[in-house]
Coordinates of C-alpha atoms in Angstrom, one line a residue:
X1 CA 17.5 16.7 0.3
X2 CA 18.6 13.2 0.6
X3 CA 16.3 10.5 2.0
X4 CA 16.1 10.8 5.7
X5 CA 16.7 8.1 8.3
X6 CA 14.2 8.0 11.2
X7 CA 16.7 9.1 13.8
X8 CA 17.5 12.2 11.7
X9 CA 13.9 13.4 11.2
X10 CA 13.5 15.6 14.4
X11 CA 16.9 17.2 13.7
X12 CA 15.6 18.0 10.1
X13 CA 12.3 19.3 11.5
X14 CA 14.3 21.7 13.7
X15 CA 16.3 22.8 10.6
X16 CA 13.1 23.3 8.6
X17 CA 11.5 25.2 11.4
X18 CA 14.5 27.5 11.6
X19 CA 14.2 28.2 7.8
X20 CA 10.5 28.9 8.1
X21 CA 11.2 31.2 11.1
X22 CA 13.8 33.0 9.0
X23 CA 11.4 33.3 6.1
X24 CA 8.6 34.7 8.3
X25 CA 10.9 37.2 9.9
X26 CA 12.3 38.3 6.5
X27 CA 8.8 39.0 5.1
X28 CA 7.5 40.4 8.4
X29 CA 4.3 38.2 8.3
X30 CA 2.4 36.1 10.7
X31 CA 2.7 32.5 9.9
X32 CA 2.0 29.2 11.7
X33 CA 2.7 25.5 11.5
X34 CA -0.7 23.9 12.0
X35 CA -2.3 20.5 12.0
X36 CA -0.4 17.2 11.9
X37 CA 3.2 18.3 12.8
X38 CA 2.4 19.8 16.3
X39 CA 0.0 16.9 17.0
X40 CA 2.7 14.4 16.1
X41 CA 5.2 16.1 18.4
X42 CA 2.7 16.0 21.3
X43 CA 2.2 12.3 20.6
X44 CA 5.9 11.7 20.6
X45 CA 6.0 10.9 16.8
X46 CA 8.3 12.3 14.2
X47 CA 6.6 15.0 11.9
X48 CA 6.3 13.9 8.3
X49 CA 4.0 16.6 6.9
X50 CA 4.5 20.2 7.8
X51 CA 1.5 22.5 7.0
X52 CA 2.1 26.2 7.1
X53 CA -0.5 29.0 6.8
X54 CA 0.6 32.5 5.9
X55 CA -1.3 35.7 6.9
X56 CA -0.8 39.1 5.3
X57 CA 1.4 38.0 2.4
X58 CA 1.0 36.0 -0.8
X59 CA 1.7 32.4 0.2
X60 CA 3.5 31.8 -3.1
X61 CA 6.0 34.5 -2.3
X62 CA 6.6 32.9 1.2
X63 CA 7.1 29.6 -0.6
X64 CA 9.7 31.0 -3.0
X65 CA 11.7 32.6 -0.2
X66 CA 11.5 29.4 1.8
X67 CA 12.8 27.4 -1.1
X68 CA 15.7 29.8 -1.7
X69 CA 16.6 29.8 2.0
X70 CA 16.7 25.9 2.1
X71 CA 20.0 26.3 0.2
X72 CA 19.7 23.3 -2.1
X73 CA 17.5 22.1 -5.0
X74 CA 14.1 20.7 -3.9
X75 CA 11.0 19.5 -5.8
X76 CA 7.8 21.4 -5.5
X77 CA 4.4 21.8 -7.2
X78 CA 1.3 24.0 -6.9
X79 CA -1.9 22.1 -6.4
X80 CA -4.3 22.9 -9.3
X81 CA -7.6 22.9 -7.4
X82 CA -6.4 24.1 -4.0
X83 CA -4.4 27.2 -3.0
X84 CA -1.3 25.3 -1.8
X85 CA 2.3 24.8 -2.7
X86 CA 3.9 21.4 -1.7
X87 CA 7.6 21.3 -1.3
X88 CA 9.1 17.8 -1.2
X89 CA 12.2 17.8 1.0
X90 CA 12.6 14.0 1.1
X91 CA 10.7 10.8 0.9
X92 CA 9.8 11.3 4.5
X93 CA 9.1 15.1 4.8
X94 CA 7.0 17.6 2.8
X95 CA 6.1 21.2 3.5
X96 CA 2.7 22.5 2.4
X97 CA 2.3 26.3 2.3
X98 CA -1.1 27.9 1.9
X99 CA -3.2 30.9 2.8
X100 CA -5.5 30.7 5.9
X101 CA -9.1 29.5 5.6
X102 CA -10.3 32.6 7.5
X103 CA -9.3 36.2 8.2
X104 CA -7.9 35.3 11.6
X105 CA -6.3 32.3 13.3
X106 CA -9.3 31.3 15.4
X107 CA -11.5 31.4 12.4
X108 CA -9.1 29.3 10.4
X109 CA -8.8 26.6 13.2
X110 CA -12.5 26.3 13.5
X111 CA -12.7 25.4 9.8
X112 CA -10.1 22.6 10.1
X113 CA -11.0 18.9 10.1
X114 CA -10.6 17.7 13.8
X115 CA -9.8 19.4 17.1
X116 CA -6.6 17.3 17.4
X117 CA -5.3 19.2 14.4
X118 CA -5.9 22.7 15.8
X119 CA -2.5 23.0 17.6
X120 CA -0.2 25.7 16.2
X121 CA 3.5 26.6 16.3
X122 CA 4.0 30.3 15.7
X123 CA 6.9 31.0 13.2
X124 CA 7.6 34.3 14.9
X125 CA 9.2 32.4 17.8
X126 CA 12.9 31.4 17.3
X127 CA 12.2 27.9 18.7
X128 CA 9.1 25.6 18.3
X129 CA 6.5 26.6 20.8
X130 CA 3.2 24.6 20.6
X131 CA 0.0 26.6 21.4
X132 CA -3.6 25.4 21.8
X133 CA -5.7 28.5 20.7
X134 CA -9.1 26.7 20.9
X135 CA -8.2 25.2 24.3
X136 CA -9.4 21.7 23.3
X137 CA -6.7 20.0 21.2
X138 CA -4.3 19.0 23.9
X139 CA -7.0 17.4 26.0
X140 CA -8.6 15.6 23.0
X141 CA -5.2 14.2 22.0
X142 CA -4.6 13.0 25.5
X143 CA -8.0 11.4 25.7
X144 CA -7.7 10.0 22.1
X145 CA -11.0 11.7 21.3
X146 CA -11.9 12.5 17.7
X147 CA -14.3 15.3 17.0
X148 CA -14.6 18.4 14.8
X149 CA -14.0 22.0 15.9
X150 CA -17.3 23.0 14.3
X151 CA -20.5 21.3 13.2
X152 CA -19.4 17.9 11.8
X153 CA -21.8 17.9 8.9
X154 CA -20.4 21.3 7.7
X155 CA -16.9 20.1 8.3
X156 CA -17.4 17.0 6.1
X157 CA -19.4 19.1 3.5
X158 CA -16.4 21.4 3.1
X159 CA -14.2 18.4 2.3
X160 CA -15.7 14.9 2.2
X161 CA -12.2 13.3 2.1
X162 CA -12.1 14.1 5.8
X163 CA -14.4 11.1 6.2
X164 CA -11.6 8.7 5.1
X165 CA -9.2 10.7 7.4
X166 CA -11.5 10.0 10.3
X167 CA -11.1 6.3 9.6
X168 CA -7.4 6.7 9.7
X169 CA -7.4 8.3 13.1
X170 CA -9.7 5.6 14.4
X171 CA -7.1 3.1 13.1
X172 CA -4.5 5.0 15.1
X173 CA -6.5 4.5 18.3
X174 CA -8.8 7.6 18.4
X175 CA -12.4 7.2 19.5
X176 CA -15.0 8.8 17.3
X177 CA -18.1 10.0 19.1
X178 CA -21.6 9.1 17.8
X179 CA -22.3 12.6 16.5
X180 CA -19.2 12.4 14.3
X181 CA -20.1 8.9 13.0
X182 CA -23.7 10.1 12.3
X183 CA -22.4 13.0 10.2
X184 CA -20.0 10.7 8.3
X185 CA -23.0 8.4 7.4
X186 CA -25.0 11.4 6.3
X187 CA -22.3 12.9 4.2
X188 CA -20.7 9.8 2.7
X189 CA -22.7 10.1 -0.6
X190 CA -20.7 13.2 -1.5
X191 CA -17.3 11.3 -1.3
X192 CA -17.1 11.0 -5.1
X193 CA -16.9 14.8 -5.4
X194 CA -13.3 14.3 -4.2
X195 CA -10.8 13.2 -6.8
X196 CA -9.9 9.5 -6.6
X197 CA -6.2 10.4 -6.2
X198 CA -6.9 12.3 -3.0
X199 CA -9.1 9.5 -1.7
X200 CA -6.2 7.2 -2.5
X201 CA -3.7 9.3 -0.5
X202 CA -6.0 9.1 2.6
X203 CA -6.5 5.4 2.1
X204 CA -2.7 4.9 1.9
X205 CA -2.4 6.6 5.3
X206 CA -5.1 4.4 6.8
X207 CA -3.5 1.2 5.6
X208 CA -0.2 2.3 7.1
X209 CA -1.8 3.2 10.5
X210 CA -1.4 1.2 13.8
X211 CA -4.5 -1.1 13.3
X212 CA -6.1 -0.5 9.9
X213 CA -8.9 -3.0 10.5
X214 CA -10.6 -0.5 12.9
X215 CA -10.8 2.2 10.2
X216 CA -11.7 -0.3 7.5
X217 CA -14.7 -1.6 9.5
X218 CA -15.8 2.0 10.1
X219 CA -15.6 2.8 6.4
X220 CA -17.6 -0.4 5.7
X221 CA -20.3 0.5 8.2
X222 CA -20.8 4.0 7.0
X223 CA -21.0 2.6 3.4
X224 CA -17.8 4.2 2.1
X225 CA -17.2 1.3 -0.3
X226 CA -20.8 1.4 -1.5
X227 CA -20.3 4.9 -2.9
X228 CA -16.5 5.0 -3.6
X229 CA -16.0 1.5 -5.0
X230 CA -19.2 -0.5 -5.3
X231 CA -17.6 -3.5 -7.0
X232 CA -16.3 -4.7 -3.7
X233 CA -19.7 -4.6 -1.9
X234 CA -20.5 -8.3 -2.3
X235 CA -17.5 -9.1 -0.1
X236 CA -18.3 -6.7 2.7
X237 CA -20.5 -9.1 4.7
X238 CA -19.8 -12.4 3.0
X239 CA -19.4 -15.5 5.2
X240 CA -16.6 -17.9 4.6
X241 CA -17.6 -21.6 4.6
X242 CA -14.2 -23.0 5.2
X243 CA -12.8 -25.4 7.8
X244 CA -9.6 -23.3 8.0
X245 CA -11.2 -19.9 8.6
X246 CA -13.4 -18.6 11.4
X247 CA -14.3 -15.1 10.0
X248 CA -16.1 -13.6 7.0
X249 CA -14.2 -12.7 3.9
X250 CA -13.8 -9.0 4.8
X251 CA -13.1 -9.7 8.4
X252 CA -10.4 -12.2 7.5
X253 CA -8.7 -9.8 5.0
X254 CA -8.8 -7.0 7.5
X255 CA -7.2 -9.1 10.2
X256 CA -4.4 -10.2 7.9
X257 CA -3.8 -6.5 7.2
X258 CA -3.4 -6.0 11.0
X259 CA -0.9 -8.9 11.2
X260 CA 1.4 -7.5 8.5
X261 CA 4.0 -4.9 9.2
X262 CA 3.3 -1.3 7.9
X263 CA 4.4 -2.0 4.4
X264 CA 2.0 -0.8 1.7
X265 CA 2.5 -3.8 -0.6
X266 CA 2.0 -6.4 2.1
X267 CA -1.0 -4.6 3.6
X268 CA -2.9 -4.0 0.4
X269 CA -2.1 -7.6 -0.7
X270 CA -3.7 -8.7 2.6
X271 CA -6.8 -6.6 2.0
X272 CA -7.4 -8.0 -1.4
X273 CA -6.1 -11.6 -1.2
X274 CA -9.4 -13.3 -0.5
X275 CA -11.9 -10.7 -1.7
X276 CA -12.6 -12.8 -4.8
X277 CA -14.2 -15.5 -2.7
X278 CA -17.4 -13.4 -2.7
X279 CA -17.6 -14.0 -6.4
X280 CA -16.4 -17.6 -6.8
X281 CA -18.2 -19.6 -4.2
X282 CA -19.5 -22.9 -5.4
X283 CA -21.2 -25.8 -3.6
X284 CA -20.1 -29.2 -4.8
X285 CA -22.5 -32.2 -5.0
X286 CA -21.0 -33.6 -1.8
X287 CA -21.9 -30.4 0.0
X288 CA -18.4 -29.0 0.1
X289 CA -18.0 -25.2 -0.5
X290 CA -15.1 -24.2 -2.7
X291 CA -13.7 -21.0 -4.0
X292 CA -11.7 -22.1 -7.0
X293 CA -10.0 -19.4 -8.9
X294 CA -10.7 -16.7 -6.2
X295 CA -7.0 -15.6 -6.3
X296 CA -7.4 -14.6 -10.0
X297 CA -10.6 -12.7 -9.3
X298 CA -9.0 -11.1 -6.2
X299 CA -6.0 -10.0 -8.3
X300 CA -8.3 -8.5 -11.0
X301 CA -10.2 -6.5 -8.3
X302 CA -6.9 -5.4 -6.7
X303 CA -5.7 -4.1 -10.1
X304 CA -8.9 -2.2 -10.8
X305 CA -9.2 -0.7 -7.3
X306 CA -5.6 0.4 -7.1
X307 CA -5.8 1.9 -10.6
X308 CA -9.0 3.7 -9.7
X309 CA -7.4 5.3 -6.7
X310 CA -4.2 6.1 -8.5
X311 CA -1.7 4.0 -6.6
X312 CA 1.7 3.9 -8.2
X313 CA 2.2 1.4 -10.9
X314 CA 5.2 -0.3 -9.3
X315 CA 3.1 -0.9 -6.1
X316 CA 0.1 -2.2 -8.1
X317 CA 2.3 -4.6 -10.0
X318 CA 3.7 -6.2 -6.8
X319 CA 0.4 -6.3 -5.0
X320 CA -1.4 -8.0 -7.9
X321 CA 1.5 -10.5 -8.2
X322 CA 1.2 -11.4 -4.6
X323 CA -2.6 -11.7 -4.6
X324 CA -2.5 -13.9 -7.7
X325 CA 0.1 -16.2 -6.4
X326 CA -0.7 -16.5 -2.7
X327 CA -2.4 -19.9 -2.9
X328 CA 0.4 -22.4 -2.1
X329 CA -0.6 -25.8 -0.7
X330 CA 2.8 -27.1 0.1
X331 CA 3.5 -30.4 1.9
X332 CA 6.8 -32.3 2.5
X333 CA 5.7 -34.8 -0.2
X334 CA 6.3 -32.2 -3.0
X335 CA 8.9 -33.4 -5.5
X336 CA 11.9 -31.2 -6.4
X337 CA 10.3 -30.5 -9.8
X338 CA 7.1 -29.3 -8.0
X339 CA 9.2 -26.8 -6.1
X340 CA 10.9 -25.7 -9.3
X341 CA 7.4 -25.2 -10.9
X342 CA 6.4 -23.0 -8.0
X343 CA 9.7 -21.1 -8.4
X344 CA 9.0 -20.7 -12.1
X345 CA 5.6 -19.1 -11.1
X346 CA 6.8 -16.8 -8.3
X347 CA 10.4 -16.3 -9.3
X348 CA 10.0 -12.6 -9.9
X349 CA 9.9 -12.1 -6.1
X350 CA 9.7 -15.4 -4.2
X351 CA 10.5 -13.9 -0.8
X352 CA 7.7 -11.3 -1.1
X353 CA 5.1 -14.0 -1.8
X354 CA 6.4 -16.4 0.9
X355 CA 6.4 -13.6 3.5
X356 CA 2.8 -12.7 2.7
X357 CA 1.7 -16.4 2.8
X358 CA 3.2 -16.6 6.3
X359 CA 1.0 -13.7 7.5
X360 CA -2.0 -15.2 5.8
X361 CA -1.4 -18.6 7.6
X362 CA -1.1 -16.8 11.0
X363 CA -4.8 -15.8 10.6
X364 CA -6.0 -19.4 10.3
X365 CA -7.6 -21.4 13.1
X366 CA -4.5 -23.5 13.6
X367 CA -1.5 -22.1 11.8
X368 CA 1.3 -24.1 13.5
X369 CA 1.7 -27.0 11.0
X370 CA 1.3 -24.8 8.0
X371 CA 3.9 -22.4 9.3
X372 CA 6.4 -25.2 9.6
X373 CA 5.6 -26.3 6.0
X374 CA 6.1 -22.8 4.6
X375 CA 9.5 -22.6 6.3
X376 CA 10.5 -25.9 4.8
X377 CA 9.3 -24.7 1.4
X378 CA 11.4 -21.6 1.8
X379 CA 14.5 -23.7 2.5
X380 CA 13.8 -25.9 -0.5
X381 CA 13.2 -22.9 -2.8
X382 CA 16.5 -21.3 -1.8
X383 CA 18.2 -24.6 -2.3
X384 CA 16.9 -24.6 -5.9
X385 CA 18.0 -20.9 -6.3
X386 CA 21.5 -21.9 -5.3
X387 CA 21.5 -24.6 -7.9
X388 CA 20.1 -22.4 -10.6
X389 CA 22.1 -19.3 -9.7
X390 CA 19.1 -17.1 -10.0
X391 CA 15.5 -16.9 -8.9
X392 CA 13.5 -16.9 -12.1
X393 CA 13.6 -20.0 -14.2
X394 CA 14.2 -19.1 -17.8
X395 CA 15.6 -20.7 -20.9
X396 CA 19.4 -20.3 -20.9
X397 CA 19.2 -19.9 -24.7
X398 CA 17.1 -17.3 -26.5
X399 CA 15.0 -17.6 -29.6
X400 CA 17.5 -15.9 -31.9
X401 CA 20.2 -18.4 -30.8
X402 CA 17.9 -21.3 -31.4
X403 CA 17.2 -20.1 -34.9
X404 CA 20.9 -19.6 -35.7
X405 CA 22.2 -22.8 -34.2
X406 CA 19.5 -25.1 -35.6
X407 CA 18.8 -23.3 -38.8
X408 CA 15.2 -22.6 -38.0
X409 CA 12.8 -19.9 -39.2
X410 CA 11.0 -17.6 -36.8
X411 CA 7.6 -19.0 -35.8
X412 CA 5.6 -20.8 -33.1
X413 CA 8.1 -23.7 -33.0
X414 CA 10.8 -21.4 -31.4
X415 CA 8.5 -20.6 -28.5
X416 CA 7.6 -24.3 -28.2
X417 CA 11.3 -25.2 -28.0
X418 CA 12.0 -22.6 -25.3
X419 CA 9.1 -23.9 -23.2
X420 CA 10.3 -27.5 -23.6
X421 CA 13.8 -26.3 -22.3
X422 CA 12.2 -24.6 -19.3
X423 CA 10.1 -27.7 -18.5
X424 CA 13.2 -29.9 -18.7
X425 CA 15.0 -27.6 -16.2
X426 CA 11.9 -27.6 -13.9
X427 CA 11.7 -31.4 -14.0
X428 CA 15.4 -31.8 -13.3
X429 CA 16.2 -33.5 -16.7
X430 CA 18.9 -30.9 -17.7
X431 CA 21.1 -28.4 -16.0
X432 CA 20.2 -24.7 -16.4
X433 CA 23.0 -23.8 -18.8
X434 CA 23.3 -23.3 -22.5
X435 CA 25.3 -26.4 -23.3
X436 CA 22.7 -28.7 -21.6
X437 CA 19.9 -26.7 -23.4
X438 CA 21.6 -27.2 -26.9
X439 CA 22.0 -30.9 -26.3
X440 CA 18.4 -31.2 -25.2
X441 CA 17.1 -29.2 -28.2
X442 CA 19.0 -31.4 -30.6
X443 CA 17.3 -34.5 -29.2
X444 CA 13.9 -32.7 -29.0
X445 CA 14.0 -31.8 -32.6
X446 CA 14.8 -35.3 -33.6
X447 CA 11.8 -36.5 -31.6
X448 CA 9.4 -34.1 -33.4
X449 CA 11.1 -34.6 -36.9
X450 CA 12.6 -31.2 -37.1
X451 CA 16.3 -32.1 -37.1
X452 CA 17.7 -29.3 -39.3
X453 CA 20.8 -28.3 -37.3
X454 CA 23.7 -26.8 -39.4

């Protein structure tokens, strides 16, 4: 199915429900939509994940019939470790079909993660009808109260990844009671029994929640990072001795996460951008505290963390790029060549970097002047882009052409010439075109005693 627009999702949900109903009726089985979809509907949100449990019939047969009834080609796969078939209808909607966790519906619901996920929609009904078999889900959703339908320690023992999920619901405004938090602290050592990829999926949802800092602070306090990713531990409670910041390293990063829109690249860039300060702090002889090179260390940690938790390569690449290049100390005194040098550095995606820098500035003590500066810098960068006709500053003549035109052999000299051309463009000495580059190279070779043009 084609990628869905937000306004189409409920219409698509109704279509998917009708196909599920038809499948259930065709096979004569009891089946239910459970968990997130009915909860989201109660909360006034659009369902993104539809979980279906099937009684009295092989769930894979149900899945096959459902796929055939959809009427068009869809992607699906069977989870290796878990009894579940995931059908990907679009970027915004998946259907998971699995057997129940118990012999009856009540038993199944008591084995689920949280009471707010124990609502069901029977597929025997021709229209969606939300039921609350345990009699607690609707009230807990209304009160924003997070608890488990059974003993929380047993609930987390059954699937420790639910601990991260709890952090996500806290980030969405749910209140976790002390009994739940106590169980999370007790069971967090078992988190590494869960594949890193699954942990990463739950972390993604947390970072895309309403206020991620709430869940991040909870995960920090129950020592999630100590067990799941100990390399980050030195940054968890590290103070920032900076005249521009008023929070610790972790607190500042989490607050910038909250300031950014729900875009996974921006939010993860925010989380990692200053983490390296915990590893680069130096006290100068005059007493000043500096964090030189922290952006490089932060980028290295981001790359390792995101690789560990199996985030997609294209996201990792963008996040690491932003983190590594977020330190921009612009003032109006910058020369045009300084602006071009910056463009040379961030030319792969200047707007992404500048957008992030804006959110980072908003988390400072007094952001007003720096926000004006960054807008001025943006204007100057785009003025340079108009002059250059592109964002990335490159040599307008490649190595093969240099060899052919100037009768040179392959070697380090070719790279040296290309870099000299780029530097000349950055410094405004030549225009960014081939003719100017050839003229420049001709003079450059004369200066270094390599005048061997044909």
